[in-house]
Amino acid sequence: MKIAVLTSGGDAPGMNACVRAVVRSAINYGFEAYGVFDGYKGLVEGKIKRMERNDVGQILNRGGTILGSSRLESFKEKEVRQIAVNNLKALEIENLICIGGDGTFRGAMALNEMGIKCIGIPGTIDNDIACTEFTIGFFTALDTAIDAIDKLRDTSFSHQRCTVVEVMGRNCGDLSIFSGIATGAEIVITKDTGYNEADILKQVQKAESMGKRHLIVVVAEHITDVKILAEKIQENSGYEARATVLGYIQRGGTPSAFDRVLASKMGVHAVELLSEGKGGYAVYTKSLDVGHIEFDKALIQENKPSDLYKYLSKLN
Ligand code: ADP
């Protein structure tokens, strides 16, 4: 059996860890592994190469994707996808793992309907795929955003400023609300909260009346022009205000511990599905719920061994 893997859409830290997991576990299952370069575009152009164990050495900790990524609007057309299917069939590859966001999943679903068994793995910093609690890359991007906002906070405090920070996320507010909580932001504005300028100015004035020396306002991208919002805040409060757009630094960097482990688990899981002849699935994780339990019950429970042991042998 042959399994190909590609990365598509926006790159995300941890994609390499996932490619490694797919290639290594496919080989450990006795399958042949193939890498498709530059996403669906490369698939149409026939950029498909056999991958051996060592081809994915030294990439676990690297940001971006060694396979490259792309966006190809015409992949929505059946004739274009047929070229991709033909390229795979010419190499007798019947299985494909697509790592990317919701657009990538749509492409994978369409290919699945055309006879290639496809599995989608959520890889995007935006965390904008509803079926999974977290996507590969989200927590690394979050760490980057937090680090940047912490640095902005130093100046914000020293100069008694209101710092308005634009955080990425496409149409999803998760990077903003998580980074807002983690940096102690006073105001977080996303698609979920809606944008009401009068209300925001009221919140700023309230913070000022409470004697807050400085203020952090996190705004998700595509909500408003943060420079103009900062000017409005400065005009309507005692704070000097400055705007910063964090931008693409949030997409790069070495993946966090969480993303490496999540990517490794998801990669192995995807290969397991294909080994059982299953295609047409999106891999997900659900994990970080907070709950409560009586002390006596909490203390009689034994620590269960981690489920990670079963993955270890597949990853080497
Ligand atoms: P992401 O996967 O990060 O959401 P995009 O939305 O850009 O990124 O999607 C990545 C690629 O997936 C697109 O460039 C296109 O090639 C393919 N794609 C997106 N939507 C579809 C669709 N409806 N049908 C087929 N392919 C699609």
Short mmCIF file of C-alpha atoms and ligand atoms in Angstrom, two decimals:
data_model
loop_
_atom_site.label_atom_id
_atom_site.label_comp_id
_atom_site.label_asym_id
_atom_site.label_seq_id
_atom_site.Cartn_x
_atom_site.Cartn_y
_atom_site.Cartn_z
CA MET A 1 0.00 0.00 0.00
CA LYS A 2 1.15 3.55 -0.77
CA ILE A 3 0.38 6.68 1.23
CA ALA A 4 1.15 10.25 0.12
CA VAL A 5 1.14 13.31 2.36
CA LEU A 6 0.86 17.02 1.55
CA THR A 7 0.62 20.32 3.41
CA SER A 8 -1.73 22.98 2.07
CA GLY A 9 -3.10 26.45 2.80
CA GLY A 10 -1.38 28.62 5.40
CA ASP A 11 1.71 26.98 6.89
CA ALA A 12 1.67 26.24 10.61
CA PRO A 13 4.34 25.21 13.13
CA GLY A 14 4.03 21.48 13.74
CA MET A 15 3.23 20.57 10.13
CA ASN A 16 6.72 19.07 9.83
CA ALA A 17 6.24 17.01 12.98
CA CYS A 18 3.05 15.69 11.40
CA VAL A 19 4.72 14.89 8.05
CA ARG A 20 7.41 13.02 9.99
CA ALA A 21 4.78 11.06 11.91
CA VAL A 22 2.92 10.13 8.71
CA VAL A 23 6.05 9.03 6.83
CA ARG A 24 7.56 7.10 9.73
CA SER A 25 4.37 5.38 10.80
CA ALA A 26 3.47 4.52 7.19
CA ILE A 27 6.87 2.85 6.81
CA ASN A 28 6.47 1.10 10.16
CA TYR A 29 3.16 -0.31 8.92
CA GLY A 30 5.01 -1.68 5.88
CA PHE A 31 3.60 0.91 3.43
CA GLU A 32 5.47 3.08 0.96
CA ALA A 33 5.42 6.79 1.87
CA TYR A 34 5.35 9.66 -0.63
CA GLY A 35 5.63 13.41 -0.14
CA VAL A 36 3.73 15.82 -2.38
CA PHE A 37 5.50 19.17 -2.69
CA ASP A 38 3.65 22.53 -2.69
CA GLY A 39 0.19 21.30 -1.74
CA TYR A 40 -2.56 20.75 -4.30
CA LYS A 41 -0.63 22.81 -6.88
CA GLY A 42 2.27 20.36 -6.66
CA LEU A 43 -0.16 17.46 -6.80
CA VAL A 44 -1.50 18.76 -10.13
CA GLU A 45 2.05 19.38 -11.36
CA GLY A 46 3.12 15.87 -10.37
CA LYS A 47 5.65 16.94 -7.70
CA ILE A 48 5.47 13.62 -5.85
CA LYS A 49 8.53 11.95 -4.36
CA ARG A 50 9.11 8.71 -2.43
CA MET A 51 10.04 9.49 1.18
CA GLU A 52 12.20 7.29 3.36
CA ARG A 53 12.64 7.37 7.10
CA ASN A 54 15.69 9.63 6.92
CA ASP A 55 13.99 12.16 4.64
CA VAL A 56 12.00 13.30 7.65
CA GLY A 57 14.91 13.35 10.10
CA GLN A 58 15.78 16.67 11.76
CA ILE A 59 12.42 18.27 10.95
CA LEU A 60 10.37 17.61 14.08
CA ASN A 61 11.42 20.91 15.63
CA ARG A 62 11.35 23.04 12.47
CA GLY A 63 8.65 25.62 11.74
CA GLY A 64 6.95 25.96 8.36
CA THR A 65 6.67 22.89 6.16
CA ILE A 66 9.52 21.16 4.34
CA LEU A 67 6.98 19.98 1.76
CA GLY A 68 6.02 23.54 0.93
CA SER A 69 2.47 24.83 0.65
CA SER A 70 0.37 26.73 -1.86
CA ARG A 71 -3.07 28.00 -2.71
CA LEU A 72 -4.65 26.86 -5.98
CA GLU A 73 -8.09 28.33 -6.61
CA SER A 74 -8.65 26.16 -9.71
CA PHE A 75 -8.49 23.01 -7.55
CA LYS A 76 -12.21 23.59 -7.02
CA GLU A 77 -12.70 22.54 -10.66
CA LYS A 78 -13.20 18.82 -11.24
CA GLU A 79 -11.03 18.74 -14.39
CA VAL A 80 -8.08 20.15 -12.44
CA ARG A 81 -8.57 17.65 -9.62
CA GLN A 82 -8.75 14.87 -12.22
CA ILE A 83 -5.15 15.70 -13.23
CA ALA A 84 -4.14 15.29 -9.57
CA VAL A 85 -6.00 11.97 -9.34
CA ASN A 86 -4.30 10.77 -12.55
CA ASN A 87 -0.87 11.75 -11.19
CA LEU A 88 -1.49 9.70 -8.04
CA LYS A 89 -2.93 6.75 -9.94
CA ALA A 90 0.07 6.72 -12.33
CA LEU A 91 2.20 5.98 -9.25
CA GLU A 92 -0.45 3.57 -7.89
CA ILE A 93 -0.99 5.81 -4.86
CA GLU A 94 -4.53 5.37 -3.56
CA ASN A 95 -4.21 7.11 -0.18
CA LEU A 96 -3.57 10.75 0.63
CA ILE A 97 -3.18 12.62 3.90
CA CYS A 98 -3.84 16.37 3.62
CA ILE A 99 -2.59 18.63 6.41
CA GLY A 100 -4.16 22.09 6.39
CA GLY A 101 -7.22 24.17 7.17
CA ASP A 102 -10.85 23.98 6.16
CA GLY A 103 -10.11 24.79 2.51
CA THR A 104 -7.64 21.91 2.46
CA PHE A 105 -10.33 19.65 3.93
CA ARG A 106 -12.75 20.66 1.16
CA GLY A 107 -10.12 19.72 -1.40
CA ALA A 108 -9.51 16.39 0.38
CA MET A 109 -13.23 15.66 0.51
CA ALA A 110 -13.54 16.33 -3.21
CA LEU A 111 -10.58 14.04 -3.98
CA ASN A 112 -12.04 11.37 -1.72
CA GLU A 113 -15.22 11.44 -3.79
CA MET A 114 -13.06 10.86 -6.88
CA GLY A 115 -11.64 7.57 -5.57
CA ILE A 116 -8.51 8.58 -3.62
CA LYS A 117 -8.86 7.67 0.05
CA CYS A 118 -8.21 10.94 1.86
CA ILE A 119 -7.71 11.85 5.51
CA GLY A 120 -7.60 15.50 6.64
CA ILE A 121 -5.40 16.61 9.54
CA PRO A 122 -6.12 20.08 10.98
CA GLY A 123 -3.00 22.22 10.62
CA THR A 124 -3.51 25.98 10.89
CA ILE A 125 -2.62 28.63 13.46
CA ASP A 126 -6.15 30.01 13.27
CA ASN A 127 -7.91 27.17 15.14
CA ASP A 128 -10.86 27.73 12.84
CA ILE A 129 -11.95 24.15 12.21
CA ALA A 130 -15.11 23.42 14.16
CA CYS A 131 -14.73 19.64 14.50
CA THR A 132 -11.51 19.85 16.53
CA GLU A 133 -10.84 21.64 19.80
CA PHE A 134 -7.30 22.53 18.68
CA THR A 135 -5.42 22.59 15.40
CA ILE A 136 -1.71 21.93 14.88
CA GLY A 137 0.11 25.28 15.14
CA PHE A 138 -2.43 27.14 17.25
CA PHE A 139 -0.56 26.95 20.55
CA THR A 140 2.77 27.87 18.99
CA ALA A 141 1.23 30.94 17.36
CA LEU A 142 -0.40 31.72 20.68
CA ASP A 143 2.98 31.59 22.44
CA THR A 144 4.39 33.98 19.84
CA ALA A 145 1.49 36.39 20.25
CA ILE A 146 1.78 36.23 24.04
CA ASP A 147 5.51 36.88 23.92
CA ALA A 148 4.96 39.93 21.70
CA ILE A 149 2.11 41.31 23.84
CA ASP A 150 4.18 40.81 27.02
CA LYS A 151 6.89 42.94 25.42
CA LEU A 152 4.41 45.62 24.39
CA ARG A 153 3.09 45.59 27.96
CA ASP A 154 6.46 46.76 29.30
CA THR A 155 6.27 50.00 27.31
CA SER A 156 2.54 50.27 27.81
CA PHE A 157 3.01 50.26 31.59
CA SER A 158 6.05 52.55 31.59
CA HIS A 159 4.36 55.21 29.44
CA GLN A 160 0.81 54.84 30.79
CA ARG A 161 -0.44 53.87 27.36
CA CYS A 162 -3.34 52.05 25.86
CA THR A 163 -1.83 49.41 23.58
CA VAL A 164 -4.04 48.12 20.81
CA VAL A 165 -2.76 44.85 19.30
CA GLU A 166 -4.06 43.13 16.19
CA VAL A 167 -3.77 39.35 16.37
CA MET A 168 -4.23 36.88 13.47
CA GLY A 169 -6.95 34.24 13.21
CA ARG A 170 -8.66 34.80 9.86
CA ASN A 171 -12.32 34.65 10.84
CA CYS A 172 -11.76 32.94 14.18
CA GLY A 173 -11.31 34.83 17.45
CA ASP A 174 -9.49 32.04 19.32
CA LEU A 175 -5.95 33.44 19.00
CA SER A 176 -7.28 36.77 20.28
CA ILE A 177 -9.30 35.53 23.25
CA PHE A 178 -6.65 33.01 24.34
CA SER A 179 -3.86 35.60 24.08
CA GLY A 180 -6.08 38.18 25.78
CA ILE A 181 -6.69 35.87 28.75
CA ALA A 182 -3.02 34.87 28.90
CA THR A 183 -1.69 38.44 28.86
CA GLY A 184 -4.31 40.03 31.10
CA ALA A 185 -5.81 42.19 28.37
CA GLU A 186 -8.64 44.42 29.54
CA ILE A 187 -10.56 44.29 26.26
CA VAL A 188 -10.73 41.61 23.56
CA ILE A 189 -12.60 42.30 20.33
CA THR A 190 -13.45 39.48 17.94
CA LYS A 191 -16.22 38.39 15.59
CA ASP A 192 -17.85 36.75 18.63
CA THR A 193 -17.95 39.96 20.71
CA GLY A 194 -18.86 42.16 17.73
CA TYR A 195 -17.45 45.63 17.15
CA ASN A 196 -19.21 48.48 18.92
CA GLU A 197 -17.00 51.55 19.06
CA ALA A 198 -19.07 53.44 21.62
CA ASP A 199 -19.03 50.42 23.90
CA ILE A 200 -15.26 50.00 23.58
CA LEU A 201 -14.66 53.66 24.42
CA LYS A 202 -16.92 53.27 27.47
CA GLN A 203 -14.85 50.26 28.63
CA VAL A 204 -11.65 52.27 28.20
CA GLN A 205 -13.08 55.17 30.20
CA LYS A 206 -14.23 52.77 32.91
CA ALA A 207 -10.73 51.30 33.16
CA GLU A 208 -9.33 54.82 33.43
CA SER A 209 -11.78 55.72 36.19
CA MET A 210 -10.71 52.56 38.06
CA GLY A 211 -7.22 54.01 38.09
CA LYS A 212 -5.64 51.55 35.65
CA ARG A 213 -2.23 52.87 34.69
CA HIS A 214 -2.27 51.22 31.29
CA LEU A 215 -4.49 49.12 29.12
CA ILE A 216 -4.19 46.30 26.59
CA VAL A 217 -6.79 45.88 23.88
CA VAL A 218 -6.52 42.77 21.69
CA VAL A 219 -8.33 42.91 18.36
CA ALA A 220 -8.75 40.01 15.93
CA GLU A 221 -7.74 40.72 12.33
CA HIS A 222 -10.43 41.80 9.84
CA ILE A 223 -12.47 43.48 12.58
CA THR A 224 -11.31 47.09 12.25
CA ASP A 225 -8.30 49.29 11.49
CA VAL A 226 -6.41 49.18 14.79
CA LYS A 227 -4.60 52.46 14.03
CA ILE A 228 -7.89 54.30 13.73
CA LEU A 229 -9.21 52.61 16.87
CA ALA A 230 -6.09 53.73 18.78
CA GLU A 231 -6.62 57.31 17.59
CA LYS A 232 -10.25 57.22 18.76
CA ILE A 233 -9.17 55.88 22.16
CA GLN A 234 -6.56 58.64 22.50
CA GLU A 235 -9.13 61.31 21.58
CA ASN A 236 -11.70 59.97 24.06
CA SER A 237 -9.58 59.10 27.10
CA GLY A 238 -6.56 60.23 29.07
CA TYR A 239 -4.41 57.44 27.60
CA GLU A 240 -1.87 57.90 24.90
CA ALA A 241 -2.69 55.05 22.52
CA ARG A 242 -0.56 53.05 20.07
CA ALA A 243 -1.48 50.30 17.62
CA THR A 244 0.62 47.28 16.66
CA VAL A 245 -0.19 44.67 14.03
CA LEU A 246 1.62 41.44 14.94
CA GLY A 247 1.29 39.96 11.42
CA TYR A 248 3.16 37.02 9.99
CA ILE A 249 5.62 36.52 12.83
CA GLN A 250 2.74 34.56 14.38
CA ARG A 251 2.92 31.92 11.64
CA GLY A 252 6.59 30.98 12.03
CA GLY A 253 8.87 29.52 14.63
CA THR A 254 9.74 26.25 16.24
CA PRO A 255 6.61 24.30 17.28
CA SER A 256 5.66 24.19 20.94
CA ALA A 257 5.66 20.96 22.95
CA PHE A 258 1.89 20.70 22.60
CA ASP A 259 1.96 21.09 18.82
CA ARG A 260 4.75 18.53 18.40
CA VAL A 261 2.86 15.94 20.40
CA LEU A 262 -0.52 16.71 18.83
CA ALA A 263 1.01 16.60 15.33
CA SER A 264 2.70 13.28 16.06
CA LYS A 265 -0.47 11.69 17.42
CA MET A 266 -2.61 12.94 14.56
CA GLY A 267 -0.12 11.78 11.93
CA VAL A 268 -0.04 8.25 13.35
CA HIS A 269 -3.82 8.20 13.74
CA ALA A 270 -4.34 9.20 10.09
CA VAL A 271 -2.09 6.36 8.88
CA GLU A 272 -3.92 3.92 11.16
CA LEU A 273 -7.23 4.91 9.57
CA LEU A 274 -5.85 4.29 6.09
CA SER A 275 -4.35 0.98 7.21
CA GLU A 276 -7.91 -0.05 8.12
CA GLY A 277 -9.09 0.95 4.65
CA LYS A 278 -10.87 4.06 5.94
CA GLY A 279 -10.93 7.27 3.91
CA GLY A 280 -13.08 10.40 4.05
CA TYR A 281 -12.33 11.38 7.64
CA ALA A 282 -11.07 14.50 9.40
CA VAL A 283 -8.86 13.88 12.43
CA TYR A 284 -9.69 15.87 15.57
CA THR A 285 -8.78 16.27 19.23
CA LYS A 286 -10.95 17.08 22.20
CA SER A 287 -9.18 17.48 25.49
CA LEU A 288 -8.92 20.58 27.62
CA ASP A 289 -12.23 20.61 29.49
CA VAL A 290 -12.22 21.91 33.05
CA GLY A 291 -14.48 20.12 35.55
CA HIS A 292 -14.67 19.23 39.25
CA ILE A 293 -14.77 16.12 41.45
CA GLU A 294 -15.08 15.51 45.23
CA PHE A 295 -11.73 15.29 47.06
CA ASP A 296 -12.23 11.68 48.20
CA LYS A 297 -12.93 10.55 44.65
CA ALA A 298 -10.07 12.64 43.28
CA LEU A 299 -7.61 11.02 45.66
CA ILE A 300 -8.57 7.37 45.13
CA GLN A 301 -8.10 7.64 41.37
CA GLU A 302 -4.85 6.19 40.08
CA ASN A 303 -2.77 7.91 37.43
CA LYS A 304 -3.35 6.07 34.17
CA PRO A 305 -0.32 5.48 31.94
CA SER A 306 -0.24 8.02 29.10
CA ASP A 307 -1.64 6.89 25.77
CA LEU A 308 1.55 8.24 24.18
CA TYR A 309 3.49 5.00 24.68
CA LYS A 310 1.61 3.36 21.85
CA TYR A 311 2.67 6.14 19.48
CA LEU A 312 6.37 6.08 20.34
CA SER A 313 7.30 2.94 18.42
CA LYS A 314 5.56 4.23 15.26
CA LEU A 315 7.54 7.47 15.21
CA ASN A 316 11.06 6.12 14.90
P1 ADP B 1 -6.73 26.46 4.43
O1 ADP B 1 -6.60 25.02 4.09
O2 ADP B 1 -5.66 26.93 5.37
O3 ADP B 1 -8.13 26.82 4.85
P2 ADP B 1 -7.33 27.64 1.84
O4 ADP B 1 -8.71 28.02 2.22
O5 ADP B 1 -6.54 28.60 1.04
O6 ADP B 1 -6.41 27.30 3.11
O7 ADP B 1 -7.41 26.26 1.06
C1 ADP B 1 -6.24 25.63 0.60
C2 ADP B 1 -6.48 25.06 -0.78
O8 ADP B 1 -7.48 24.05 -0.73
C3 ADP B 1 -7.00 26.05 -1.80
O9 ADP B 1 -6.00 26.87 -2.36
C4 ADP B 1 -7.58 25.11 -2.84
O10 ADP B 1 -6.54 24.58 -3.65
C5 ADP B 1 -8.15 23.99 -1.99
N1 ADP B 1 -9.60 24.17 -1.79
C6 ADP B 1 -10.22 25.08 -1.03
N2 ADP B 1 -11.57 24.97 -1.12
C7 ADP B 1 -11.80 23.96 -1.99
C8 ADP B 1 -12.98 23.36 -2.53
N3 ADP B 1 -14.21 23.78 -2.21
N4 ADP B 1 -12.84 22.32 -3.40
C9 ADP B 1 -11.62 21.89 -3.75
N5 ADP B 1 -10.47 22.42 -3.29
C10 ADP B 1 -10.55 23.44 -2.42
#
